[in-house]
Tab-separated table of C-alpha atoms in Angstrom:
chain	number	residue	atom	x	y	z
A	99	UNK	CA	-14.941	-11.146	-6.059
A	100	UNK	CA	-16.442	-8.177	-7.936
A	101	UNK	CA	-16.201	-7.335	-11.621
A	102	UNK	CA	-16.761	-3.632	-12.365
A	103	UNK	CA	-17.484	-2.295	-15.841
A	104	UNK	CA	-17.519	1.321	-16.991
A	105	UNK	CA	-19.707	2.098	-19.981
A	106	UNK	CA	-19.770	4.645	-22.770
A	107	UNK	CA	-23.313	5.469	-21.601
A	108	UNK	CA	-21.933	6.818	-18.228
A	109	UNK	CA	-22.768	3.820	-16.025
A	110	UNK	CA	-20.732	1.681	-13.668
A	111	UNK	CA	-21.993	-1.881	-13.451
A	112	UNK	CA	-20.918	-4.283	-10.718
A	113	UNK	CA	-21.154	-8.065	-10.935
A	114	UNK	CA	-20.528	-10.669	-8.272
A	115	UNK	CA	-18.401	-13.503	-9.545
A	116	UNK	CA	-19.047	-16.985	-8.190
A	117	UNK	CA	-16.303	-18.495	-6.029
A	118	UNK	CA	-15.806	-21.259	-8.585
A	119	UNK	CA	-16.036	-20.192	-12.203
A	120	UNK	CA	-17.545	-22.904	-14.351
A	121	UNK	CA	-18.683	-22.989	-17.945
A	122	UNK	CA	-22.188	-21.584	-18.235
A	123	UNK	CA	-22.170	-19.780	-14.873
A	124	UNK	CA	-24.255	-16.609	-14.665
A	125	UNK	CA	-22.987	-13.273	-13.426
A	126	UNK	CA	-25.184	-11.643	-10.801
A	127	UNK	CA	-25.444	-7.834	-10.988
A	128	UNK	CA	-24.649	-6.297	-7.609
A	129	UNK	CA	-24.936	-2.586	-8.433
A	130	UNK	CA	-25.606	-0.003	-11.105
A	131	UNK	CA	-24.439	3.612	-10.685
A	132	UNK	CA	-25.029	6.556	-13.005
A	133	UNK	CA	-21.398	7.552	-12.444
A	134	UNK	CA	-20.816	10.395	-14.886
A	135	UNK	CA	-22.501	12.860	-17.217
A	136	UNK	CA	-20.692	11.288	-20.176
A	137	UNK	CA	-18.611	8.184	-20.983
A	138	UNK	CA	-16.519	6.455	-18.321
A	139	UNK	CA	-12.922	6.739	-19.547
A	140	UNK	CA	-11.031	4.698	-16.926
A	141	UNK	CA	-11.293	2.710	-13.699
A	142	UNK	CA	-9.008	1.585	-10.927
A	143	UNK	CA	-9.572	-0.384	-7.738
A	144	UNK	CA	-7.647	-0.900	-4.505
A	145	UNK	CA	-8.789	-2.151	-1.114
A	146	UNK	CA	-12.518	-1.453	-0.876
A	147	UNK	CA	-12.422	1.454	-3.343
A	148	UNK	CA	-13.252	1.778	-7.028
A	149	UNK	CA	-12.669	5.143	-8.708
A	150	UNK	CA	-13.862	6.054	-12.204
A	151	UNK	CA	-12.611	8.892	-14.375
A	152	UNK	CA	-14.963	10.405	-16.869
A	153	UNK	CA	-15.281	12.526	-19.959
A	154	UNK	CA	-17.036	15.038	-17.650
A	155	UNK	CA	-13.809	16.092	-15.787
A	156	UNK	CA	-14.865	14.178	-12.651
A	157	UNK	CA	-13.548	11.316	-10.546
A	158	UNK	CA	-16.269	9.269	-8.862
A	159	UNK	CA	-15.488	7.208	-5.746
A	160	UNK	CA	-17.204	4.052	-4.502
A	161	UNK	CA	-16.737	1.681	-1.603
A	162	UNK	CA	-17.705	-1.658	-3.165
A	163	UNK	CA	-17.424	-3.567	0.116
A	164	UNK	CA	-20.081	-1.329	1.732
A	165	UNK	CA	-21.915	-0.826	-1.608
A	166	UNK	CA	-21.705	2.928	-1.029
A	167	UNK	CA	-21.310	5.922	-3.353
A	168	UNK	CA	-18.728	8.205	-1.686
A	169	UNK	CA	-19.215	11.140	-4.077
A	170	UNK	CA	-17.071	12.814	-6.705
A	171	UNK	CA	-14.050	15.100	-7.077
A	172	UNK	CA	-13.490	17.646	-9.836
A	173	UNK	CA	-10.392	17.294	-11.986
A	174	UNK	CA	-7.956	20.079	-11.009
A	175	UNK	CA	-6.621	19.976	-14.588
A	176	UNK	CA	-8.661	20.742	-17.691
A	177	UNK	CA	-10.433	18.038	-19.647
A	178	UNK	CA	-11.393	14.419	-19.341
A	179	UNK	CA	-9.627	11.881	-17.127
A	180	UNK	CA	-8.160	9.136	-19.348
A	181	UNK	CA	-6.125	7.237	-16.717
A	182	UNK	CA	-6.027	6.496	-12.991
A	183	UNK	CA	-3.828	4.541	-10.628
A	184	UNK	CA	-3.987	3.881	-6.915
A	185	UNK	CA	-0.813	3.463	-4.898
A	186	UNK	CA	-1.006	0.963	-2.028
A	187	UNK	CA	2.134	0.622	0.128
A	188	UNK	CA	3.495	-2.882	0.539
A	189	UNK	CA	1.896	-4.613	3.508
A	190	UNK	CA	-1.142	-2.311	3.508
A	191	UNK	CA	-4.700	-3.295	2.633
A	192	UNK	CA	-5.831	0.175	1.620
A	193	UNK	CA	-4.415	2.667	-0.867
A	194	UNK	CA	-2.728	5.821	0.392
A	195	UNK	CA	-2.687	7.824	-2.861
A	196	UNK	CA	-4.562	8.108	-6.138
A	197	UNK	CA	-2.997	9.493	-9.330
A	198	UNK	CA	-5.163	10.830	-12.179
A	199	UNK	CA	-4.021	11.842	-15.654
A	200	UNK	CA	-5.815	14.553	-17.569
A	201	UNK	CA	-6.465	15.539	-21.178
A	202	UNK	CA	-4.551	18.793	-20.548
A	203	UNK	CA	-1.317	16.833	-19.904
A	204	UNK	CA	-1.309	17.162	-16.113
A	205	UNK	CA	-1.219	14.514	-13.382
A	206	UNK	CA	-3.035	15.079	-10.089
A	207	UNK	CA	-2.032	13.449	-6.805
A	208	UNK	CA	-4.805	12.770	-4.279
A	209	UNK	CA	-4.779	11.497	-0.688
A	210	UNK	CA	-6.861	8.305	-0.887
A	211	UNK	CA	-9.401	7.156	1.694
A	212	UNK	CA	-10.942	9.293	4.405
A	213	UNK	CA	-10.705	12.889	3.195
A	214	UNK	CA	-9.844	12.278	-0.497
A	215	UNK	CA	-7.843	15.501	-0.622
A	216	UNK	CA	-6.117	16.948	-3.715
A	217	UNK	CA	-2.412	17.359	-2.879
A	218	UNK	CA	-0.511	18.355	-6.029
A	219	UNK	CA	-0.891	18.993	-9.749
A	220	UNK	CA	2.148	18.092	-11.874
A	221	UNK	CA	2.318	19.513	-15.403
A	222	UNK	CA	4.494	18.279	-18.238
A	223	UNK	CA	2.856	16.562	-21.214
A	224	UNK	CA	1.845	18.700	-24.204
A	225	UNK	CA	-1.343	16.710	-24.748
A	226	UNK	CA	-3.497	14.111	-23.007
A	227	UNK	CA	-1.828	11.710	-20.571
A	228	UNK	CA	-2.476	8.272	-22.065
A	229	UNK	CA	-1.264	6.084	-19.179
A	230	UNK	CA	0.602	6.349	-15.896
A	231	UNK	CA	2.134	3.892	-13.461
A	232	UNK	CA	3.501	4.284	-9.947
A	233	UNK	CA	6.589	2.276	-9.003
A	234	UNK	CA	6.013	-0.229	-6.154
A	235	UNK	CA	8.314	1.894	-3.930
A	236	UNK	CA	5.959	4.881	-4.288
A	237	UNK	CA	8.948	7.145	-4.994
A	238	UNK	CA	8.527	7.578	-8.735
A	239	UNK	CA	5.989	7.283	-11.523
A	240	UNK	CA	6.130	6.969	-15.300
A	241	UNK	CA	3.679	8.481	-17.750
A	242	UNK	CA	3.189	8.491	-21.500
A	243	UNK	CA	1.196	11.038	-23.440
A	244	UNK	CA	-0.395	11.808	-26.751
A	245	UNK	CA	2.692	13.995	-27.370
A	246	UNK	CA	4.768	10.752	-27.648
A	247	UNK	CA	6.512	11.817	-24.449
A	248	UNK	CA	7.751	9.474	-21.757
A	249	UNK	CA	8.152	11.185	-18.389
A	250	UNK	CA	9.591	10.002	-15.094
A	251	UNK	CA	8.202	11.803	-12.047
A	252	UNK	CA	9.993	12.224	-8.714
A	253	UNK	CA	7.033	11.865	-6.360
A	254	UNK	CA	8.954	13.067	-3.266
A	255	UNK	CA	9.562	16.415	-4.982
A	256	UNK	CA	6.417	16.394	-7.137
A	257	UNK	CA	8.164	17.194	-10.411
A	258	UNK	CA	9.419	15.653	-13.611
A	259	UNK	CA	12.953	14.257	-13.381
A	260	UNK	CA	13.403	12.746	-16.872
A	261	UNK	CA	11.834	13.089	-20.318
A	262	UNK	CA	12.261	11.218	-23.581
A	263	UNK	CA	10.534	11.332	-26.944
A	264	UNK	CA	9.227	7.944	-28.112
A	265	UNK	CA	9.213	6.888	-31.782
A	266	UNK	CA	5.495	6.078	-31.549
A	267	UNK	CA	2.640	7.137	-29.324
A	268	UNK	CA	2.337	4.698	-26.408
A	269	UNK	CA	-1.027	3.459	-25.119
A	270	UNK	CA	0.067	1.883	-21.856
A	271	UNK	CA	2.888	2.000	-19.340
A	272	UNK	CA	3.458	-0.132	-16.263
A	273	UNK	CA	5.909	-1.691	-13.841
A	274	UNK	CA	6.461	-5.337	-13.018
A	275	UNK	CA	5.308	-6.311	-9.512
A	276	UNK	CA	8.884	-6.104	-8.167
A	277	UNK	CA	9.537	-2.768	-9.928
A	278	UNK	CA	12.578	-4.097	-11.808
A	279	UNK	CA	11.007	-3.823	-15.274
A	280	UNK	CA	9.158	-0.936	-16.891
A	281	UNK	CA	6.742	-1.812	-19.696
A	282	UNK	CA	5.471	0.339	-22.563
A	283	UNK	CA	2.775	-0.816	-24.970
A	284	UNK	CA	1.647	0.692	-28.255
A	285	UNK	CA	-0.965	-0.177	-30.837
A	286	UNK	CA	-3.557	-1.846	-28.622
């Protein structure tokens, strides 16, 4: 198992965890990448891939199984990338899509693996996207923003299907593993 850390100083650090964690065990560094030109803002992992979003408007892609830097993609929105989420269909080992939130309030949809192609840019929030989560079905996503907005996105049509104003600014949003419960967190 790998543990990946993103740092304020722009680095991604990888550590191999021992099969059996015991008190006093030492972590062994497996890689160090100068991932961005500024702080690493977020990370996500699925299958063999780790993607980092940075203050520098870039997404950086790594294959941790092959210990290979796969390059970077420029944010199609404006500003830093504060949140990322892969979508992996049930029964699949590898992700099919990557979603990235931006400081300009947009969410980008990317084809994951292989070509890493930008597919769509969805706009809606009036400030930075704080967190986003894709439903296990892959049909919809939820996002929360600095604007205290909650948005539901129809991913088949690539547009917002519901909006609500929250009483407080949320820091995190997610779905339970079965998709039956949506979770919003504030004040972390």
